[in-house]
CSV table of C-alpha atoms in Angstrom, one decimal:
chain,number,residue,atom,x,y,z
E,26,MET,CA,73.3,122.1,61.3
E,27,THR,CA,77.0,121.5,61.9
E,28,ASP,CA,78.5,118.2,60.5
E,29,ASN,CA,80.7,116.8,63.3
E,30,ARG,CA,82.1,113.8,61.4
E,31,TYR,CA,85.8,113.5,61.3
E,32,PRO,CA,87.7,114.3,59.2
E,33,ASP,CA,86.1,117.2,57.3
E,34,PHE,CA,86.8,115.4,54.1
E,35,GLY,CA,85.5,111.9,53.3
E,36,VAL,CA,87.6,108.7,53.6
E,37,LEU,CA,86.6,106.2,50.9
E,38,LEU,CA,87.1,102.5,51.6
E,39,VAL,CA,87.4,100.4,48.4
E,40,ASP,CA,87.3,96.6,48.6
E,41,ASP,CA,85.3,93.9,46.9
E,42,GLU,CA,85.0,92.0,50.2
E,43,PRO,CA,81.9,93.4,52.1
E,44,SER,CA,83.0,91.7,55.3
E,45,TYR,CA,86.4,93.3,55.3
E,46,LEU,CA,84.9,96.7,54.5
E,47,ARG,CA,82.5,96.3,57.4
E,48,SER,CA,85.2,95.3,59.9
E,49,LEU,CA,87.5,98.1,58.8
E,50,SER,CA,84.7,100.7,59.1
E,51,ILE,CA,83.9,99.6,62.6
E,52,ALA,CA,87.6,99.8,63.6
E,53,LEU,CA,87.9,103.3,62.1
E,54,GLU,CA,84.7,104.5,63.8
E,55,ARG,CA,86.0,103.3,67.2
E,56,ALA,CA,89.2,105.3,66.5
E,57,GLY,CA,87.1,108.4,66.0
E,58,ILE,CA,87.2,108.4,62.1
E,59,THR,CA,83.6,108.7,61.2
E,60,HIS,CA,83.4,110.4,57.8
E,61,LEU,CA,83.5,107.2,55.9
E,62,GLN,CA,82.1,105.9,52.6
E,63,ARG,CA,82.4,102.3,51.4
E,64,CYS,CA,82.6,101.0,47.8
E,65,GLU,CA,82.6,97.4,46.7
E,66,ASP,CA,82.8,98.0,43.0
E,67,PRO,CA,86.0,99.7,41.8
E,68,ARG,CA,84.3,100.9,38.6
E,69,ARG,CA,82.3,103.4,40.8
E,70,VAL,CA,85.3,105.0,42.5
E,71,MET,CA,86.0,107.7,39.9
E,72,GLU,CA,82.3,108.7,39.9
E,73,ILE,CA,82.3,109.0,43.7
E,74,LEU,CA,85.5,111.1,43.6
E,75,ALA,CA,84.0,113.4,41.1
E,76,ARG,CA,80.8,113.8,43.2
E,77,GLU,CA,81.9,113.7,46.8
E,78,PRO,CA,84.6,115.7,48.8
E,79,ILE,CA,86.9,112.7,49.3
E,80,GLY,CA,90.4,113.4,50.7
E,81,LEU,CA,91.7,109.8,51.3
E,82,VAL,CA,91.1,106.4,49.6
E,83,THR,CA,92.0,103.0,51.0
E,84,LEU,CA,92.4,100.8,48.0
E,85,ASP,CA,92.5,97.0,47.6
E,86,LEU,CA,94.8,95.8,44.9
E,87,THR,CA,93.1,92.6,43.8
E,88,MET,CA,89.6,93.3,42.6
E,89,PRO,CA,87.4,92.1,39.7
E,90,HIS,CA,86.6,94.4,36.7
E,91,LEU,CA,89.4,97.0,37.5
E,92,SER,CA,92.7,96.3,39.3
E,93,GLY,CA,94.0,98.4,42.1
E,94,GLU,CA,97.1,99.4,40.2
E,95,ALA,CA,95.0,100.8,37.3
E,96,LEU,CA,92.7,102.6,39.7
E,97,LEU,CA,95.7,104.1,41.6
E,98,ALA,CA,97.0,105.5,38.3
E,99,ARG,CA,93.7,107.1,37.4
E,100,ILE,CA,93.3,108.6,40.9
E,101,VAL,CA,96.8,110.1,40.9
E,102,GLU,CA,96.3,111.5,37.4
E,103,GLU,CA,92.8,112.9,37.8
E,104,HIS,CA,92.6,113.7,41.5
E,105,PRO,CA,96.2,114.4,42.6
E,106,ASP,CA,95.1,116.1,45.9
E,107,VAL,CA,93.5,112.8,47.0
E,108,GLY,CA,95.7,110.6,49.1
E,109,VAL,CA,95.7,106.8,48.5
E,110,ILE,CA,96.6,104.0,50.9
E,111,VAL,CA,97.0,100.6,49.3
E,112,ILE,CA,95.8,97.6,51.3
E,113,SER,CA,96.7,94.2,49.7
E,114,GLY,CA,96.1,90.6,50.6
E,115,MET,CA,99.7,89.8,49.5
E,116,ASN,CA,102.9,90.8,51.2
E,117,GLN,CA,105.0,91.5,48.2
E,118,VAL,CA,107.8,94.0,48.6
E,119,GLU,CA,108.2,94.7,44.8
E,120,THR,CA,104.5,95.5,44.5
E,121,ALA,CA,104.6,97.8,47.6
E,122,VAL,CA,107.6,99.7,46.1
E,123,ASP,CA,105.8,100.1,42.8
E,124,CYS,CA,102.7,101.4,44.4
E,125,ILE,CA,104.7,104.0,46.4
E,126,LYS,CA,106.6,105.0,43.3
E,127,ASN,CA,103.3,105.4,41.4
E,128,GLY,CA,101.9,107.9,44.0
E,129,ALA,CA,100.4,105.8,46.9
E,130,PHE,CA,100.9,107.4,50.3
E,131,ASP,CA,101.4,104.0,52.1
E,132,TYR,CA,101.1,100.2,51.6
E,133,PHE,CA,99.7,97.7,54.2
E,134,VAL,CA,99.0,94.0,54.2
E,135,LYS,CA,95.6,92.8,55.3
E,136,THR,CA,97.2,90.4,57.7
E,137,ASP,CA,99.1,93.2,59.4
E,138,GLU,CA,98.0,94.1,62.9
E,139,GLN,CA,94.9,96.3,62.5
E,140,ARG,CA,96.2,98.9,65.0
E,141,ARG,CA,99.1,99.6,62.7
E,142,LEU,CA,96.8,100.1,59.8
E,143,ILE,CA,94.5,102.5,61.8
E,144,GLU,CA,97.6,104.5,62.8
E,145,GLY,CA,98.7,104.7,59.2
E,146,ILE,CA,95.3,106.0,58.2
E,147,LYS,CA,95.3,108.6,61.0
E,148,ARG,CA,98.8,109.7,59.9
E,149,ALA,CA,97.6,110.1,56.3
E,150,ILE,CA,94.5,112.1,57.5
E,151,ARG,CA,96.8,114.5,59.5
E,152,LEU,CA,99.0,115.1,56.5
E,153,GLN,CA,96.0,115.7,54.2
E,154,GLU,CA,94.6,118.2,56.8
E,155,LEU,CA,97.9,120.0,56.9
E,156,LYS,CA,98.1,120.1,53.1
E,157,LEU,CA,94.6,121.6,52.8
E,158,GLU,CA,95.3,124.1,55.6
E,159,ASN,CA,98.5,125.2,53.8
E,160,GLN,CA,96.6,125.7,50.5
E,161,ALA,CA,93.9,127.8,52.3
E,162,LEU,CA,96.5,129.8,54.1
E,163,ARG,CA,98.5,130.5,50.9
E,164,GLN,CA,95.3,131.6,49.1
E,165,ARG,CA,94.4,134.0,52.0
E,166,PHE,CA,97.8,135.6,51.9
E,167,LEU,CA,97.6,136.0,48.1
E,168,ASP,CA,94.1,137.5,48.3
E,169,ASP,CA,94.9,139.4,51.6
E,170,THR,CA,91.4,138.6,52.8
E,171,LEU,CA,89.6,137.5,55.9
E,172,GLU,CA,86.5,135.4,55.3
E,173,HIS,CA,85.1,135.9,58.8
E,174,PRO,CA,86.4,139.3,60.2
E,175,GLU,CA,83.5,139.3,62.6
E,176,ALA,CA,85.2,136.5,64.6
E,177,PHE,CA,88.0,138.9,65.4
E,178,ALA,CA,85.8,141.9,66.3
E,179,PRO,CA,86.7,141.8,70.0
E,180,ILE,CA,90.4,142.1,69.2
E,181,ILE,CA,91.1,145.8,68.6
E,182,THR,CA,93.9,146.2,66.0
E,183,ALA,CA,94.9,147.6,62.6
E,184,ASP,CA,98.3,146.0,62.7
E,185,LYS,CA,99.4,144.1,59.5
E,186,GLY,CA,101.2,141.5,61.6
E,187,MET,CA,98.0,140.8,63.5
E,188,ARG,CA,96.1,140.6,60.2
E,189,ALA,CA,98.5,137.9,59.1
E,190,VAL,CA,97.9,136.1,62.4
E,191,PHE,CA,94.1,136.2,61.7
E,192,GLN,CA,94.6,134.8,58.2
E,193,TYR,CA,96.6,131.9,59.7
E,194,LEU,CA,94.0,131.2,62.4
E,195,GLU,CA,91.2,131.1,59.8
E,196,SER,CA,93.1,128.4,58.0
E,197,VAL,CA,93.8,126.2,61.0
E,198,ALA,CA,90.6,126.8,63.0
E,199,PRO,CA,88.6,123.9,61.5
E,200,SER,CA,91.5,121.5,62.3
E,201,ARG,CA,91.2,119.0,65.2
E,202,GLN,CA,94.9,119.1,65.8
E,203,PRO,CA,96.2,121.1,68.8
E,204,LEU,CA,96.9,124.8,68.5
E,205,LEU,CA,99.7,126.5,70.5
E,206,ILE,CA,99.2,130.3,71.2
E,207,CYS,CA,102.4,132.0,72.4
E,208,GLY,CA,102.9,135.5,73.6
E,209,GLU,CA,103.8,137.6,76.6
E,210,SER,CA,101.3,138.1,79.4
E,211,GLY,CA,98.6,140.5,78.6
E,212,VAL,CA,98.7,140.3,74.8
E,213,GLY,CA,95.2,138.7,74.6
E,214,LYS,CA,95.8,135.0,74.1
E,215,GLU,CA,92.4,134.1,75.5
E,216,LEU,CA,90.7,136.4,73.1
E,217,VAL,CA,92.6,134.6,70.3
E,218,ALA,CA,91.4,131.2,71.7
E,219,ARG,CA,87.8,132.5,71.7
E,220,ALA,CA,88.2,133.7,68.1
E,221,VAL,CA,89.5,130.3,67.0
E,222,HIS,CA,86.6,128.6,68.8
E,223,ARG,CA,84.1,130.8,66.9
E,224,LEU,CA,85.8,130.1,63.6
E,225,SER,CA,85.8,126.4,64.2
E,226,GLY,CA,82.0,126.2,64.0
E,227,ARG,CA,82.1,123.5,66.7
E,228,PRO,CA,78.7,123.2,68.4
E,229,GLY,CA,80.1,122.6,71.9
E,230,PRO,CA,81.3,125.2,74.4
E,231,LEU,CA,84.7,126.8,74.9
E,232,VAL,CA,85.9,125.6,78.3
E,233,SER,CA,88.9,127.5,79.8
E,234,VAL,CA,91.3,126.1,82.4
E,235,ASN,CA,94.3,127.9,83.9
E,236,VAL,CA,96.7,124.9,84.7
E,237,ALA,CA,99.4,127.0,86.4
E,238,GLY,CA,99.9,125.8,89.9
E,239,LEU,CA,97.8,122.7,89.6
E,240,ASP,CA,99.5,119.6,91.1
E,241,ASP,CA,99.2,116.3,89.2
E,242,ASN,CA,96.2,115.0,91.1
E,243,VAL,CA,94.2,118.2,90.8
E,244,PHE,CA,95.1,118.4,87.1
E,245,ALA,CA,93.9,114.9,86.4
E,246,ASP,CA,90.7,115.4,88.4
E,247,THR,CA,90.0,118.8,86.7
E,248,LEU,CA,90.5,117.5,83.2
E,249,PHE,CA,89.3,113.9,83.4
E,250,GLY,CA,86.7,114.0,86.3
E,251,HIS,CA,86.2,111.2,88.7
E,252,GLN,CA,83.8,108.4,89.6
E,253,ARG,CA,82.0,108.2,92.9
E,254,GLY,CA,84.3,106.8,95.5
E,255,ALA,CA,87.5,107.4,93.5
E,256,PHE,CA,89.1,109.0,96.5
E,257,THR,CA,88.2,110.3,100.0
E,258,GLY,CA,85.5,112.9,99.6
E,259,ALA,CA,84.4,111.9,96.1
E,260,ASP,CA,80.7,111.4,97.2
E,261,GLN,CA,79.4,111.7,93.7
E,262,ALA,CA,80.7,111.4,90.1
E,263,ARG,CA,81.9,114.6,88.4
E,264,ALA,CA,82.5,115.2,84.7
E,265,GLY,CA,85.9,116.6,83.9
E,266,MET,CA,86.5,119.7,81.8
E,267,ILE,CA,87.2,117.5,78.7
E,268,GLU,CA,83.7,116.1,78.9
E,269,GLN,CA,82.2,119.5,79.6
E,270,ALA,CA,84.0,120.7,76.4
E,271,ALA,CA,82.6,117.9,74.3
E,272,GLU,CA,82.1,118.9,70.6
E,273,GLY,CA,83.7,122.2,71.6
E,274,THR,CA,87.1,123.6,72.5
E,275,LEU,CA,89.2,123.0,75.7
E,276,PHE,CA,91.5,125.9,76.3
E,277,LEU,CA,94.5,125.2,78.6
E,278,ASP,CA,96.1,128.4,79.6
E,279,GLU,CA,99.7,128.7,81.1
E,280,ILE,CA,100.6,125.3,79.7
E,281,GLY,CA,104.3,126.1,80.2
E,282,ASP,CA,103.8,125.8,84.0
E,283,LEU,CA,102.5,122.3,83.8
E,284,SER,CA,104.3,119.7,85.9
E,285,LEU,CA,106.2,116.9,84.2
E,286,ALA,CA,103.9,114.3,85.6
E,287,SER,CA,100.8,116.1,84.2
E,288,GLN,CA,102.6,116.6,80.9
E,289,VAL,CA,102.7,112.8,80.6
E,290,LYS,CA,98.9,112.6,81.0
E,291,LEU,CA,98.3,115.4,78.5
E,292,LEU,CA,100.6,113.7,76.0
E,293,ARG,CA,98.8,110.4,76.4
E,294,LEU,CA,95.5,112.2,75.9
E,295,LEU,CA,96.6,113.7,72.6
E,296,GLN,CA,98.2,110.5,71.3
E,297,GLU,CA,95.5,108.1,72.2
E,298,GLY,CA,92.5,110.4,71.9
E,299,GLU,CA,91.0,108.9,75.0
E,300,TYR,CA,91.2,109.2,78.8
E,301,TYR,CA,90.1,107.5,82.0
E,302,PRO,CA,88.2,109.4,84.7
E,303,LEU,CA,89.7,108.8,88.1
E,304,GLY,CA,88.4,105.6,89.6
E,305,SER,CA,87.2,104.3,86.2
E,306,ASP,CA,88.5,101.5,84.1
E,307,ARG,CA,86.4,102.4,81.1
E,308,PRO,CA,88.0,104.9,78.7
E,309,LYS,CA,86.2,107.9,77.2
E,310,ARG,CA,86.8,109.5,73.8
E,311,LEU,CA,88.3,113.0,73.5
E,312,ASN,CA,85.7,114.9,71.5
E,313,ALA,CA,87.1,118.4,72.1
E,314,ARG,CA,89.7,120.4,70.2
E,315,ILE,CA,92.7,121.3,72.4
E,316,VAL,CA,94.0,124.8,72.4
E,317,VAL,CA,96.9,125.8,74.7
E,318,ALA,CA,98.6,129.0,75.5
E,319,THR,CA,101.8,130.1,77.3
E,320,HIS,CA,104.0,133.1,77.9
E,321,ARG,CA,106.9,130.8,78.5
E,322,ASP,CA,109.6,129.9,75.9
E,323,LEU,CA,108.7,126.2,75.5
E,324,HIS,CA,111.6,125.6,73.2
E,325,ALA,CA,114.0,126.8,75.9
E,326,LYS,CA,112.1,124.8,78.6
E,327,GLN,CA,112.3,121.5,76.7
E,328,GLN,CA,116.0,122.0,76.0
E,329,ALA,CA,116.4,122.5,79.8
E,330,GLY,CA,114.5,119.3,80.5
E,331,ASP,CA,111.5,121.1,82.1
E,332,PHE,CA,109.1,120.4,79.3
E,333,ARG,CA,108.7,117.1,77.4
E,334,LYS,CA,110.1,117.3,73.9
E,335,ASP,CA,107.4,114.9,72.5
E,336,LEU,CA,104.6,116.9,74.0
E,337,TYR,CA,106.2,120.1,72.7
E,338,TYR,CA,106.2,118.9,69.1
E,339,ARG,CA,102.7,117.4,69.5
E,340,LEU,CA,101.3,120.8,70.7
E,341,ARG,CA,103.0,122.9,68.1
E,342,THR,CA,101.3,121.2,65.1
E,343,HIS,CA,99.7,124.6,64.7
E,344,GLN,CA,101.4,127.5,66.4
E,345,VAL,CA,100.9,131.3,66.5
E,346,LEU,CA,102.8,134.1,68.1
E,347,ILE,CA,100.9,137.2,69.3
E,348,PRO,CA,103.2,140.2,69.0
E,349,PRO,CA,103.6,142.4,72.1
E,350,LEU,CA,102.0,145.8,72.3
E,351,ARG,CA,105.4,147.6,71.9
E,352,ARG,CA,105.6,146.1,68.4
E,353,ARG,CA,102.0,147.3,67.6
E,354,LYS,CA,102.4,151.0,68.4
E,355,PRO,CA,99.9,152.2,65.7
E,356,ASP,CA,97.2,150.2,67.7
E,357,LEU,CA,97.7,152.4,70.8
E,358,PRO,CA,95.2,155.2,69.8
E,359,LEU,CA,92.6,152.6,68.9
E,360,LEU,CA,93.0,150.7,72.1
E,361,LEU,CA,93.1,153.9,74.2
E,362,ASP,CA,89.8,155.1,72.7
E,363,HIS,CA,88.3,151.6,73.2
E,364,PHE,CA,89.3,151.3,76.9
E,365,LEU,CA,88.4,154.9,77.7
E,366,ALA,CA,84.9,154.4,76.2
E,367,GLU,CA,84.6,151.1,78.1
E,368,ALA,CA,85.7,152.7,81.4
E,369,ALA,CA,83.4,155.7,80.9
E,370,GLU,CA,80.4,153.4,80.4
E,371,GLU,CA,81.2,151.3,83.4
E,372,LEU,CA,81.8,154.4,85.6
E,373,GLY,CA,78.8,156.3,84.3
E,374,LYS,CA,80.8,159.2,82.9
E,375,ALA,CA,81.0,160.9,79.5
E,376,VAL,CA,83.9,159.8,77.2
E,377,PRO,CA,86.5,162.6,77.6
E,378,SER,CA,88.9,164.1,75.2
E,379,TYR,CA,92.6,163.8,75.9
E,380,PRO,CA,95.7,165.9,75.2
E,381,PRO,CA,97.4,165.2,71.9
E,382,GLU,CA,100.6,164.5,73.8
E,383,LEU,CA,99.0,161.4,75.5
E,384,PRO,CA,99.4,159.0,72.5
E,385,VAL,CA,103.0,160.3,72.1
E,386,LEU,CA,103.7,159.6,75.7
E,387,LEU,CA,102.3,156.0,75.5
E,388,ALA,CA,104.1,155.3,72.2
E,389,ASN,CA,107.4,155.9,74.0
E,390,TYR,CA,106.6,153.3,76.7
E,391,ASP,CA,107.4,149.6,76.4
E,392,PHE,CA,104.3,148.2,78.1
E,393,PRO,CA,105.7,145.2,79.9
E,394,GLY,CA,102.1,144.3,80.8
E,395,ASN,CA,100.9,144.8,77.2
E,396,ILE,CA,97.3,145.4,76.5
E,397,ARG,CA,96.2,144.5,80.0
E,398,GLU,CA,98.5,147.2,81.4
E,399,LEU,CA,97.1,149.9,79.0
E,400,ARG,CA,93.5,148.9,80.0
E,401,ALA,CA,94.4,149.3,83.7
E,402,MET,CA,95.9,152.8,83.0
E,403,ALA,CA,92.8,153.9,81.1
E,404,PHE,CA,90.4,152.7,83.9
E,405,ASP,CA,92.6,154.3,86.6
E,406,ALA,CA,92.7,157.6,84.7
E,407,MET,CA,88.9,157.5,84.1
E,408,SER,CA,88.3,156.9,87.8
E,409,LEU,CA,90.1,160.1,88.7
E,410,HIS,CA,88.7,162.1,85.8
E,411,ARG,CA,86.6,165.2,86.7
E,412,SER,CA,86.9,167.8,84.0
E,413,ARG,CA,86.3,167.7,80.2
E,414,MET,CA,90.0,167.0,79.3
E,415,LEU,CA,91.5,163.8,80.6
E,416,SER,CA,94.6,164.3,82.8
E,417,MET,CA,97.8,162.7,81.8
E,418,GLU,CA,99.0,162.4,85.4
E,419,ALA,CA,97.6,158.9,86.0
E,420,PHE,CA,99.4,157.7,82.9
E,421,LYS,CA,102.7,159.4,83.8
E,422,ARG,CA,102.5,157.9,87.3
E,423,ALA,CA,101.9,154.4,85.9
E,424,ILE,CA,104.8,154.7,83.4
E,425,GLU,CA,107.2,155.9,86.2
E,426,GLN,CA,106.2,152.9,88.3
E,427,GLY,CA,106.6,150.6,85.3
E,428,GLY,CA,110.1,151.9,84.7
E,429,GLY,CA,109.6,152.3,80.9
E,430,GLN,CA,112.2,149.7,80.1
E,431,ALA,CA,112.1,147.0,77.5
E,432,PRO,CA,112.6,143.4,78.6
E,433,ALA,CA,116.3,142.8,79.6
E,434,ALA,CA,117.0,140.1,77.0
E,435,GLU,CA,115.6,142.3,74.2
E,436,ALA,CA,117.5,145.3,75.4
E,437,ARG,CA,120.8,143.4,75.4
E,438,GLU,CA,120.2,142.1,71.9
E,439,ARG,CA,119.4,145.5,70.5
E,440,PRO,CA,122.4,146.9,68.6
E,441,VAL,CA,123.5,150.5,69.6
E,442,PHE,CA,126.5,151.0,67.4
E,443,ALA,CA,127.5,149.3,64.1
E,444,PRO,CA,130.4,147.0,65.0
E,445,ASP,CA,132.3,147.9,61.8
E,446,ALA,CA,131.9,151.7,62.1
E,447,PRO,CA,134.0,154.1,64.2
E,448,LEU,CA,132.5,155.3,67.5
E,449,PRO,CA,130.8,158.8,67.4
E,450,THR,CA,132.2,161.5,69.7
E,451,LEU,CA,130.4,162.4,72.9
E,452,HIS,CA,129.2,165.6,71.3
E,453,GLU,CA,127.8,163.7,68.4
E,454,VAL,CA,126.1,161.2,70.6
E,455,ALA,CA,124.5,163.9,72.6
E,456,ASP,CA,123.2,165.6,69.5
E,457,LEU,CA,121.9,162.3,68.1
E,458,LEU,CA,120.2,161.5,71.4
E,459,VAL,CA,118.5,164.8,71.7
E,460,GLY,CA,117.4,164.7,68.0
E,461,GLU,CA,115.9,161.2,68.5
E,462,ALA,CA,114.1,162.2,71.7
E,463,MET,CA,112.5,165.2,69.9
E,464,ARG,CA,111.5,163.0,67.0
E,465,ARG,CA,109.8,160.4,69.3
E,466,ALA,CA,108.1,163.2,71.3
E,467,GLU,CA,106.9,164.7,68.0
E,468,GLY,CA,108.5,168.1,69.0
E,469,ASN,CA,107.1,168.2,72.5
E,470,GLN,CA,110.0,169.3,74.8
E,471,SER,CA,108.3,168.2,78.0
E,472,LEU,CA,108.0,164.6,76.7
E,473,ALA,CA,111.5,164.6,75.1
E,474,ALA,CA,113.0,165.7,78.4
E,475,ARG,CA,111.2,162.9,80.2
E,476,LEU,CA,112.6,160.4,77.7
E,477,LEU,CA,116.1,161.7,78.2
E,478,GLY,CA,115.8,161.8,82.0
E,479,ILE,CA,116.6,165.5,82.3
E,480,SER,CA,114.6,168.6,83.2
E,481,GLN,CA,112.8,170.6,80.5
E,482,PRO,CA,114.9,173.7,81.1
E,483,ALA,CA,118.1,171.6,80.6
E,484,LEU,CA,116.7,170.3,77.3
E,485,SER,CA,115.7,173.8,76.2
E,486,LYS,CA,119.1,175.1,77.0
E,487,ARG,CA,120.7,172.2,75.0
E,488,LEU,CA,118.5,172.9,72.0
E,489,LYS,CA,119.3,176.6,72.1
E,490,ARG,CA,123.0,175.7,72.1
E,491,ARG,CA,122.5,173.4,69.1
E,492,ARG,CA,120.8,176.2,67.2
E,493,GLN,CA,123.8,178.5,68.0
E,494,GLY,CA,126.2,175.8,66.9
E,495,ASP,CA,127.6,175.0,70.3
E,496,GLY,CA,128.2,171.2,70.7
E,497,ASP,CA,128.8,171.0,74.4
E,498,PRO,CA,127.5,167.7,75.7
E,499,LEU,CA,124.6,167.4,78.2
C-alpha cells in the first residue's frame, strides 16, 4: 500500500504545550503537510530521530528537563541531515542569531502570523527534498545504476546521455515539486512523463492535457472544472482534470503556448496548492503532481515578455532536456528495428530484412521530426513492402521531402573553419569534402554522392582523379 502522506520524510513537532502542538498540527494538515509526529517531552526527541525517518524538526526553545538550545546542538551534531526550525515564545534577536549560527534553518516567534510560520515550514521542506534528491542523484551517477529500468522500457535507447536523464528522473520522480520536460517535437516527452509517473508510485492516474490553443476560459474549465450553472450551458457539475488526476500526475503538454492570462492561474495553483472550480467559492486542494512539457525555449520567451518569469522559475524546480535524435545516432538501428517490427505486426506482415546501407542513409539525416518522423518513415516503408528485402525508396523520398538540413540556428552556430587558421584552398576543400562524405557513407559511393549533391558518376570520376593525384575541384 502506498503511503500518500506529505512529505516523504516525517516532520517532528516538539513543544511542551499540548494545545500549541494541536493547533500547529491542524494548521499544517490544512496546508497539505500530513506526515507529522508530535512530541511533548524533549527527552524523547533523540530516541524518535534514531528510530523514525524524520527530515525536519520544529523546536520550542523553552521547555522543562532539556532546553531547546541544548537539543538543537545535539540534533546538529548527531543528525546533521535533519533540518531544525526554532519556534520561541520570546522575540529576542540575539537568541535568534545564535540559533541560526548553531545550525537552525530558521527562527519564528509564536506570536507571529501563523501563515508566515507555515510558509517557512513549507520552504524548509522543499529545501530538504532538494537536498535528498541531490544526494540520491549523486549516488546514482557514482554507481552508474538504474534502480527501476523497467519504468523506461517503452523508451528505446542505448544512449549514455539518455541514461543520465533516466538517473536524474529516478531521483526527482518521488518529489511533489513540478517537473519541466524540454525537447524538440517528436523526441518522446510524453513517454518521459509516463515513466516519471510510474516511478513516482502515486496511486492516482496520469492525466494528460495539451494546452496549446486553449483560451483562458477553456483552460480554466478544463483544469478546474465547474459547478452547475457556472455559465450558460453548464447543466451539471463537471470535475476538472486536476480532480481527475487526484493522487496521480497531471501532465500539461505544450506549456510554452499557454496564454499570459492562463499562466497567472497556473502560477496561483502552484503557489497556493488550491483552486476554485468555476462558479464555486469553496477551494479544493491540489492533490496531483504537476509535470509540464514544451518544445519552446521558455528562457527566451520569458525574456521577450511572453512567459511569466515567476512561473518559469516555479516550473523549473526540476528540469530535464531530452536530446534530439540527431544527437543519438547510435539509437537509429534500435529504433528502426523496433518500428519495423511494430509496423509489421500492425499490417500483418513478416518483419523484413533491410539493406546495410539503410542505417548509414538514416545516420546522415538530421530528423527535424525526431523519433516521430522515423516511425512515420518505417510505417510508410512497411505499407509499401512486398518482397523479402525492404526497399530504401520510401526512406529516400521522405529524406528528400524533409530537406536533410539541421535547424537554421544550429547550422549557423556550427563552426566550419578555425578562425585563427589560414583558409584551405579550393582543391583542399574539395578533397576534404569528398573524404568526409565517403567516411559518413561508410564507403558507399551512391550515398556519398547523395550527401554531396552530385551524381554517382561525377563522384566516381573525382575519386579516380584523387587516386591519380589530380586535385581538380568538383
